[in-house]
Coordinates of C-alpha atoms and ligand atoms in Angstrom, one line a residue:
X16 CA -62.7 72.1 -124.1
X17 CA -62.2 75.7 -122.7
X18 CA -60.7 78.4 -124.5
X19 CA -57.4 78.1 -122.0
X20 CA -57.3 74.5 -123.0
X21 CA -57.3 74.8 -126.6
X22 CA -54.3 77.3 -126.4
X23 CA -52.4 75.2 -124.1
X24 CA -52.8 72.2 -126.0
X25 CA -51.9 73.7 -129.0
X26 CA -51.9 70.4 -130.9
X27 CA -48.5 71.4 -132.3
X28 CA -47.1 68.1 -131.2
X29 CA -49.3 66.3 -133.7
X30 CA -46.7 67.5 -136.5
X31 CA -43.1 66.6 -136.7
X32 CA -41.7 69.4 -139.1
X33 CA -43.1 72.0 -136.6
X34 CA -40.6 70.3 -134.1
X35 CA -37.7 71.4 -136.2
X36 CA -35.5 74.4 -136.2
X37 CA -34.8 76.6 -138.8
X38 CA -32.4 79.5 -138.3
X39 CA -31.7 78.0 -135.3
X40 CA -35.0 79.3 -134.1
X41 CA -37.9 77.4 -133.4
X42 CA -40.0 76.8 -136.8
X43 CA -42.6 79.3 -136.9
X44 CA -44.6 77.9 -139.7
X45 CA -47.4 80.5 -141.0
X46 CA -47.7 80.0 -144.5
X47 CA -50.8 77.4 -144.4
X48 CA -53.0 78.8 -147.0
X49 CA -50.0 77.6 -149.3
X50 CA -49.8 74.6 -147.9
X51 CA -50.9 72.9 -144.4
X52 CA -48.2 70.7 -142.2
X53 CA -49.1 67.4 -141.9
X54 CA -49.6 65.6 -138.6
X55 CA -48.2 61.8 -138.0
X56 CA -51.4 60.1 -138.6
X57 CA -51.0 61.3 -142.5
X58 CA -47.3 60.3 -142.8
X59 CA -47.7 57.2 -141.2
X60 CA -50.6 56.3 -143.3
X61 CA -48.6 56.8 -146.3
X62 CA -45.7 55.1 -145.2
X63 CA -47.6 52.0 -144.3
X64 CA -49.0 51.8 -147.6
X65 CA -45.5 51.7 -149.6
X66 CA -44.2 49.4 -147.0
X67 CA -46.6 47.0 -147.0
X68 CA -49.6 47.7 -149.3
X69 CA -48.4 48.9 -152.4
X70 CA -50.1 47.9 -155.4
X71 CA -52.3 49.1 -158.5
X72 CA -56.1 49.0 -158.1
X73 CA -58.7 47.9 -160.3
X74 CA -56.5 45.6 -162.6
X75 CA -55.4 42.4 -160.4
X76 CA -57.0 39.6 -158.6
X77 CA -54.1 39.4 -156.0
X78 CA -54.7 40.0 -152.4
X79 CA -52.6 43.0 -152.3
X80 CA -54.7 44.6 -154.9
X81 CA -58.1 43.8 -154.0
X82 CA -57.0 45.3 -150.4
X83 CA -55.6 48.4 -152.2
X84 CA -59.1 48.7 -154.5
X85 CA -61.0 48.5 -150.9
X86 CA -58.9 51.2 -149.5
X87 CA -59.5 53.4 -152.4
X88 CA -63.3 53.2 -152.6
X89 CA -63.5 53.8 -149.0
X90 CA -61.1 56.8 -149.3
X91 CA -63.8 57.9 -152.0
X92 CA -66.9 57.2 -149.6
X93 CA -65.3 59.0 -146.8
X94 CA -64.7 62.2 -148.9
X95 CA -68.5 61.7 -149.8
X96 CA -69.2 61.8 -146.9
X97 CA -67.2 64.9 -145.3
X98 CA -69.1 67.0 -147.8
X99 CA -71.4 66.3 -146.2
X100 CA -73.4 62.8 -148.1
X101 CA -72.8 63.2 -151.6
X102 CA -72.8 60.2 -153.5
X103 CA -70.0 58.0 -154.0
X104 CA -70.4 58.8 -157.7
X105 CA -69.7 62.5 -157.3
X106 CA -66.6 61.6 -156.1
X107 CA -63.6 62.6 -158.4
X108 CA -60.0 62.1 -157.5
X109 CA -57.7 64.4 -159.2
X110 CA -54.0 65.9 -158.7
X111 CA -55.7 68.7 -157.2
X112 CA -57.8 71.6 -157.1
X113 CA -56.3 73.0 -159.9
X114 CA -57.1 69.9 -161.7
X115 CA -60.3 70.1 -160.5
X116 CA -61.2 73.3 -162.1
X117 CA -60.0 72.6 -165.3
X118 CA -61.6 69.1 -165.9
X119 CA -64.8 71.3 -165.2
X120 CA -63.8 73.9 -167.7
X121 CA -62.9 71.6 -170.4
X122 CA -66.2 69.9 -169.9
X123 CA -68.2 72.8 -170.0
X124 CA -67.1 74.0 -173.2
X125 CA -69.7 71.8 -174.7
X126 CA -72.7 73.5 -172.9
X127 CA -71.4 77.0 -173.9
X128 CA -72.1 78.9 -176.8
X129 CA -71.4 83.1 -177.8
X130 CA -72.5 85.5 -175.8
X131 CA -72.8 83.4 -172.4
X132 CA -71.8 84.3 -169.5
X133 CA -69.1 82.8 -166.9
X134 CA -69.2 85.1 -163.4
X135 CA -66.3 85.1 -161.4
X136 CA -65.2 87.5 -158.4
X137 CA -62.4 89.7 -158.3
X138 CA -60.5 87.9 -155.6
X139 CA -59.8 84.7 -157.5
X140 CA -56.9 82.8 -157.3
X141 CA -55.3 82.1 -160.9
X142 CA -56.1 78.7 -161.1
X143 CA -60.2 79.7 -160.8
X144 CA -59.8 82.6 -163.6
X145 CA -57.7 81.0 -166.4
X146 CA -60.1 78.2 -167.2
X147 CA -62.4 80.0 -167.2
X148 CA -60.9 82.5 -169.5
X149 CA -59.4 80.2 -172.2
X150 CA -63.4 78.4 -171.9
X151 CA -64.5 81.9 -173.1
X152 CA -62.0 82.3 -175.7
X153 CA -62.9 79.2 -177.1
X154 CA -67.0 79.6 -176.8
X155 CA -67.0 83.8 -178.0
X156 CA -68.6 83.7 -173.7
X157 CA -68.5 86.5 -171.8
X158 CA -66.2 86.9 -168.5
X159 CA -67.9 88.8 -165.7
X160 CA -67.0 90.0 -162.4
X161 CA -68.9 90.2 -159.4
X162 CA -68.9 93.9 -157.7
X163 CA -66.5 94.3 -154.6
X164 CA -67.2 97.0 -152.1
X165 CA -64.4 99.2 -150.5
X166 CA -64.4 96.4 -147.2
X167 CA -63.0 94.1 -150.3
X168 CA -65.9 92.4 -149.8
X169 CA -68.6 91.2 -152.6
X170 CA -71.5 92.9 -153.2
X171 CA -74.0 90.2 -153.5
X172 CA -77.1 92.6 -154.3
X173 CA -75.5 94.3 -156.8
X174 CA -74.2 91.3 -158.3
X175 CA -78.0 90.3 -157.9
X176 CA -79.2 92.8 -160.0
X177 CA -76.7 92.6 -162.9
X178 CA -76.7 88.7 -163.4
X179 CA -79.4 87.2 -165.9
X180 CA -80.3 84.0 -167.8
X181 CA -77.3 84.6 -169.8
X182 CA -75.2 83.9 -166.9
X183 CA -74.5 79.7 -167.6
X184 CA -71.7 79.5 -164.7
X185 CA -70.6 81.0 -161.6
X186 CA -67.2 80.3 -160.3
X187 CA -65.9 81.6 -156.6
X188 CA -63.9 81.2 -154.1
X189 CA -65.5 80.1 -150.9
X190 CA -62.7 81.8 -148.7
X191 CA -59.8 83.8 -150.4
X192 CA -56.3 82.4 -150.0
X193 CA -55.2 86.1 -150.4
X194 CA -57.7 88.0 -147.8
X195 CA -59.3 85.5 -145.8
X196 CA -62.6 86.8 -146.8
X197 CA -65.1 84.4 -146.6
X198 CA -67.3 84.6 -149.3
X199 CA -71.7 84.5 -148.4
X200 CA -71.7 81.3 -150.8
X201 CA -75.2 80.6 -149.9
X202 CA -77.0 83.5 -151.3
X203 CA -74.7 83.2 -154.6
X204 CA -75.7 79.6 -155.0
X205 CA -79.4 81.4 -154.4
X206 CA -78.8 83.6 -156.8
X207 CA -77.1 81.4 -159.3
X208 CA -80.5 79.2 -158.8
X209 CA -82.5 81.9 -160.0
X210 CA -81.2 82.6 -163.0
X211 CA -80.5 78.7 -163.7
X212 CA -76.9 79.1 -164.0
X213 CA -74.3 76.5 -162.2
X214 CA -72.5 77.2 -159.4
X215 CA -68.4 76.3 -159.0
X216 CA -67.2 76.6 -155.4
X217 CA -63.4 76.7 -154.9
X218 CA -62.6 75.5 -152.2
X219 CA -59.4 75.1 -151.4
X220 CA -58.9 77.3 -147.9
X221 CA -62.4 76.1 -147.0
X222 CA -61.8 72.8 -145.5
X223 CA -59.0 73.0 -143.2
X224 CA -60.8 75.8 -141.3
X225 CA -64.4 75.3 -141.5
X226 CA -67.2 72.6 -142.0
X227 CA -68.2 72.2 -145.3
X228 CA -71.8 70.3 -146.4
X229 CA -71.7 71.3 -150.5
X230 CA -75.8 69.8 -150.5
X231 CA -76.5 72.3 -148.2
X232 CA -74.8 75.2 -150.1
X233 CA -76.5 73.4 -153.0
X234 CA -73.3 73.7 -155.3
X235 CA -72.9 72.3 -158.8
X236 CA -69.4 71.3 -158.0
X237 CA -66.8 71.9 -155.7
X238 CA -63.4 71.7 -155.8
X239 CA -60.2 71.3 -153.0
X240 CA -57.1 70.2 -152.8
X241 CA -55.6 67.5 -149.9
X242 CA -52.3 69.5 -149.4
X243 CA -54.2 72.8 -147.8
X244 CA -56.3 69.8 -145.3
X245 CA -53.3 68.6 -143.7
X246 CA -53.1 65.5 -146.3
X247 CA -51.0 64.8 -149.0
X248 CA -49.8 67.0 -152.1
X249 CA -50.7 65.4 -155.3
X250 CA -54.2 64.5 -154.4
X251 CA -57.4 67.0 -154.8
X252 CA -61.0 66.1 -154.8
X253 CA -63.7 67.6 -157.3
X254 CA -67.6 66.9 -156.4
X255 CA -70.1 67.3 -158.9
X256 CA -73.5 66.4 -159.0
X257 CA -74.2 63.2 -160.5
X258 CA -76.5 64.3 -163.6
X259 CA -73.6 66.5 -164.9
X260 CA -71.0 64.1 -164.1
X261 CA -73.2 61.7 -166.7
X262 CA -73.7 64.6 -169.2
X263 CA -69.7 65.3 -169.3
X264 CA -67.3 63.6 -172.1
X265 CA -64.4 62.1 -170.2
X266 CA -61.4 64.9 -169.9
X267 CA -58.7 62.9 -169.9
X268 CA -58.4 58.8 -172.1
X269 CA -56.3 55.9 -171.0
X270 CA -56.8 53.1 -168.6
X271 CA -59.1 52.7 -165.9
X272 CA -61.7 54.6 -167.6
X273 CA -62.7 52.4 -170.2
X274 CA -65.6 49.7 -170.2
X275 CA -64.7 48.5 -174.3
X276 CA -62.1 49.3 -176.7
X277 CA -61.3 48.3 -180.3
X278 CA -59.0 50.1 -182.6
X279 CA -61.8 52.1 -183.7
X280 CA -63.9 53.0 -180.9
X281 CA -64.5 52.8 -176.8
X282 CA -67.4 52.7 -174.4
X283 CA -66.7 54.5 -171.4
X284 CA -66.6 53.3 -167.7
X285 CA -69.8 55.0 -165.8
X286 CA -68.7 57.6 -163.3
X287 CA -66.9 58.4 -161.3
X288 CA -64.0 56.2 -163.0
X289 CA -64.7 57.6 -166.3
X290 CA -62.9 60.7 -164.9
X291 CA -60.1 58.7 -163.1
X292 CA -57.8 58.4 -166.4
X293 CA -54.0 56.2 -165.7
X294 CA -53.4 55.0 -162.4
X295 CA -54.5 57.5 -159.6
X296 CA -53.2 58.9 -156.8
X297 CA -53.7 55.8 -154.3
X298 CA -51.0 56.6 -151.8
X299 CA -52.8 60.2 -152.0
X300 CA -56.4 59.1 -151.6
X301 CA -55.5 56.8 -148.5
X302 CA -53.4 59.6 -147.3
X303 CA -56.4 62.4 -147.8
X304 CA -59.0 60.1 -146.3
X305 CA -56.7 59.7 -143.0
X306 CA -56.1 63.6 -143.0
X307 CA -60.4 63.3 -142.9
X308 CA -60.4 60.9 -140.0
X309 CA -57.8 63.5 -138.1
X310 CA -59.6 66.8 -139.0
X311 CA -63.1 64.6 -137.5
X312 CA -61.4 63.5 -134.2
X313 CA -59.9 67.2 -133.5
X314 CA -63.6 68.5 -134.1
X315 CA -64.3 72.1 -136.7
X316 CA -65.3 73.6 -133.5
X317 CA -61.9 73.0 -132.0
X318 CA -60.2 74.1 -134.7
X319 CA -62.8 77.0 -135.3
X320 CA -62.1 78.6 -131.6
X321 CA -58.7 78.5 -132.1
X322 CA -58.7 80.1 -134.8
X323 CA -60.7 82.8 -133.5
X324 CA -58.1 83.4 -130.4
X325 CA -55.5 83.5 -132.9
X326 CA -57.5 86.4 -135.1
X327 CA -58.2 88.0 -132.3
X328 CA -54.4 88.2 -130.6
X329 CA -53.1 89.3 -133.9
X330 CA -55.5 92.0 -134.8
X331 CA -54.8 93.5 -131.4
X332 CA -51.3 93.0 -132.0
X333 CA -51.3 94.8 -135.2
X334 CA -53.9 97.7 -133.6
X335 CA -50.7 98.8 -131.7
X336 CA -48.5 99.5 -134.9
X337 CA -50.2 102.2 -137.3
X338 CA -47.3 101.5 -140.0
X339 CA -49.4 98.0 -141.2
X340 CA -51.9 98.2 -143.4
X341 CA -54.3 94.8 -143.0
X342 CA -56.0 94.4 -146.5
X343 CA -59.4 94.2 -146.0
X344 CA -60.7 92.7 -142.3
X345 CA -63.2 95.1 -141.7
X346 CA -65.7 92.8 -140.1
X347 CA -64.1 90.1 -138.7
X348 CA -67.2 87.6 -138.4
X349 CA -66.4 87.6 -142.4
X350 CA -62.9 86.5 -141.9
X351 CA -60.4 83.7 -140.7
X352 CA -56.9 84.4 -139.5
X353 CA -55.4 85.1 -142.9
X354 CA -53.7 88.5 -143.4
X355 CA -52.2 90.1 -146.0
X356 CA -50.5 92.9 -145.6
X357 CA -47.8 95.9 -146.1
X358 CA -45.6 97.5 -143.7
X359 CA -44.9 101.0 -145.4
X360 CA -42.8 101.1 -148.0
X361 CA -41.0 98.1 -147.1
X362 CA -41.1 95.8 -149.9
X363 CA -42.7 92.7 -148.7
X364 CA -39.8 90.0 -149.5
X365 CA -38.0 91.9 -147.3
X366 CA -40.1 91.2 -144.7
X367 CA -40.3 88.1 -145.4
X368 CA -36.9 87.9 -145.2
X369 CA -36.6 89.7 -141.8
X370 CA -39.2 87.5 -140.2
X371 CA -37.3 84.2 -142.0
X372 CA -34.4 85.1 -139.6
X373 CA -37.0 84.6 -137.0
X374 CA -37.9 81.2 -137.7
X375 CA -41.5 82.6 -139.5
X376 CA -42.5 81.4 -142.8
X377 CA -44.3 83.4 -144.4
X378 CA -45.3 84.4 -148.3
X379 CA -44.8 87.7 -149.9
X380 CA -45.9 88.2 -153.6
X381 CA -48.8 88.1 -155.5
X382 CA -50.1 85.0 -154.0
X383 CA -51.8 83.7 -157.5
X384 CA -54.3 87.1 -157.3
X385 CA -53.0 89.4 -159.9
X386 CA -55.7 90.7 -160.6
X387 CA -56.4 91.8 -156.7
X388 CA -53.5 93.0 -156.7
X389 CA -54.2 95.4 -159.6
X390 CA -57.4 96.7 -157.3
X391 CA -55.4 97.1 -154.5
X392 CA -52.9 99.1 -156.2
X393 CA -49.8 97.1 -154.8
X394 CA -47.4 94.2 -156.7
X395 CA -47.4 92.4 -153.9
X396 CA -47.7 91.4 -149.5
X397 CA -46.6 89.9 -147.4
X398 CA -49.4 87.0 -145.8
X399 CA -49.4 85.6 -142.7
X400 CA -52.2 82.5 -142.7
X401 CA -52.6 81.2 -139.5
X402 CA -54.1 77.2 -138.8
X403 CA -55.4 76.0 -135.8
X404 CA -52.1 74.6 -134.5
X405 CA -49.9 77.7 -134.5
X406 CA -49.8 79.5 -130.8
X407 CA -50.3 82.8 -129.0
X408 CA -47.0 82.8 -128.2
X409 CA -46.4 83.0 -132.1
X410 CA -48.0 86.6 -132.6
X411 CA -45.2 88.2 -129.8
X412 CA -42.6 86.8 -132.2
X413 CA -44.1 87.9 -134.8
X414 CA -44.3 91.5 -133.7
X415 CA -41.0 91.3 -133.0
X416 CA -40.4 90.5 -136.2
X417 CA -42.2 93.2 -137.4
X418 CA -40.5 95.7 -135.1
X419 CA -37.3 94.7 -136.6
X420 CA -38.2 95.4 -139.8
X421 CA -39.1 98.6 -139.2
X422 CA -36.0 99.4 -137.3
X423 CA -34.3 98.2 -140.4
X424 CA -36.0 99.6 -143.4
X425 CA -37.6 102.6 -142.5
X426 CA -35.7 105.3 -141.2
Ligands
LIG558 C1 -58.1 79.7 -153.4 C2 -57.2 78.7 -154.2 N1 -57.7 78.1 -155.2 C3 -57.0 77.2 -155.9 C4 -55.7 76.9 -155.5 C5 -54.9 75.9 -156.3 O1 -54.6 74.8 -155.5 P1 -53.6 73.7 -156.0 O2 -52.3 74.4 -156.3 O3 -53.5 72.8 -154.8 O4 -54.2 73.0 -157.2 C6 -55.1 77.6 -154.4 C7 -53.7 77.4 -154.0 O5 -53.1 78.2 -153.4 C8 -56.0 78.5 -153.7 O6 -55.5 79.1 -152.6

């Protein structure tokens, strides 16, 4: 496909809520790294499964059952293998990546004494620094941070140097919801091997813009969540490798996880249902593994040249207006199209607000990164992320947008 192709067809059609209006303007939706849209194949999948599948898994003989168990485990075996071949076994369904991290955390604690060390980077999002900081509370560990340079990008030889055997965990982002920075996850995982301590990838804006293989990166675990893939909320994956799945307690008890129980003690089931506590997320799993099948047939390359025109239009865009301020973005190989920013003094709800009246979602806040925040001396931006299905067309809105709020708030 040719780069005049892939803008025409800008596989919009694919998703019914970006048909819709708001503000009686055509929906502009750029808020993705909060959540993705989700294309037909998704919602039908789901649909068809209340309508004419739903059951429980693992617990009934009955047709409808058995079919739902099969769908389930091949849901599993397909996220196994979009990481790229992990086994079925380091396959853990979860609510999401949140989920994800904490199940880790909690299991951890175990392997942790005083005086440890957890690394994590300074662009986290909340849900990959609290776990990790109640785990150190808990353990008398230390919480590290990885050196950023003035780019706002991390400075893995620095961070070389300062991290030693002490160091039992490393947990980053691989691309930053708040930045878009993509983070060199193969020389931490390098590092982290050197000094024997486990690496924790986050990868929740990963996989909707880029092709993950988590054997090649040679993670411990990784972590994402099916709403940011274009599949379902309430559905997240975490993949850990098999030995440490075996060497973790169970995080959560109940049904489903259980091979023998008496009043006064249980057996376990082996993984990856010891993990899988209650009924899952089945409509979620089904929907997640047909988000998989959708992101396969539209190809990473597709998406990844799209995305590129899109970066590119937008940066050029915003090289004409010297009032925005792009936070980091200094070398854009390092990037995708996800922007936050600040327009002046303008607080950034307000132009949020502005560009609502537009039809253009976007966020403005803190975007769960508090702590970047602090570094970058600002409460909050305003964010524009960008996925593979928004247009060219959408950046001349969106400078008019911006225009407008200039016109408007600084005078
Ligand atoms: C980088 C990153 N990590 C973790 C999360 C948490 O994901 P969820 O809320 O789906 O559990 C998010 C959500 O925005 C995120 O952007």
């Amino acid at each position: 496909m040719s780069l005049i192709d892939i803008e025409k067809d800008t596989f919009y059609h694919d998703y019914p809520v970006l048909q819709r209006k708001v503000q009686d303007k055509k929906l502009i939706y750029l808020d993705n790294a909060a959540t993705t849209q989700k294309p037909y194949s998704v919602i039908n999948k789901i649909a068809q499964f209340y309508q004419m599948q739903n059951s429980n898994i693992h617990r009934s003989a009955h047709s409808l059952s058995a079919e739902c168990t099969l769908e389930y485990d091949n849901a599993r075996s397909k996220v196994a293998e979009f990481l790229g071949g992990t086994l079925f076994n380091e396959i853990i369904f979860t609510k999401g990546c949140t989920e994800a991290i904490n199940l880790v955390s909690f299991c951890m604690e175990k392997k942790i004494q005083k005086d440890d060390e957890i690394w994590i980077s300074p662009i986290e999002h909340h849900a990959n620094i609290l776990p990790w900081q109640r785990l150190c509370k808990n353990t008398g560990a230390k919480l590290k941070i990885i050196p950023m340079n003035d780019q706002l990008e991390l400075e893995i030889s620095t961070f070389e140097h300062l991290i030693t055997e002490r160091a039992k965990l490393v947990a980053v982002t691989h691309i930053s919801n708040a930045l878009g920075v993509v983070n060199p996850v193969e020389s931490i995982s390098r590092i982290c091997k050197k000094v024997g301590a486990l690496l924790f990838i986050d990868g929740a804006q990963a996989v909707s813009h880029t092709k993950v293989n988590v054997k090649e990166i040679n993670a411990d675990f990784y972590a994402l969540s099916g709403h940011k893939m274009f599949g379902p909320t309430g559905i997240g994956v975490l993949y850990a490798k098999e030995h440490l799945l075996n060497e973790f307690e169970p995080y959560q008890l109940g049904g489903g996880m259980i091979e023998q129980v008496t009043f006064h003690e249980s057996t376990f089931a082996p993984i990856p249902y010891k993990f899988e506590a209650g009924t899952p997320p089945i409509a979620g799993a089904l929907g997640l593994a047909q988000a998989i099948d959708y992101i396969s047939e539209t190809r990473y390359d597709v998406i990844l040249q799209k995305e590129r025109l899109l970066y590119d239009a937008f940066m050029e865009m915003c090289s004409r207006i010297k009032e925005i301020k792009i936070y980091g973005h200094k070398n854009p190989h390092h990037h995708i199209p996800v922007f936050s920013f600040n327009i002046n003094r303008i607080h950034p709800h307000d132009i949020s607000t502005i560009f609502d009246s537009y039809g253009i979602a976007i966020r403005s806040g803190h975007h769960c990164c508090q702590p970047l925040m602090q570094i970058l001396g600002v409460p909050a931006t305003a964010r524009i992320s960008f996925a593979y299905y928004n247009s060219i067309s959408d950046i001349h809105i969106i400078e008019e947008a911006i225009k407008k709020s200039m016109e408007i708030f600084i005078k």
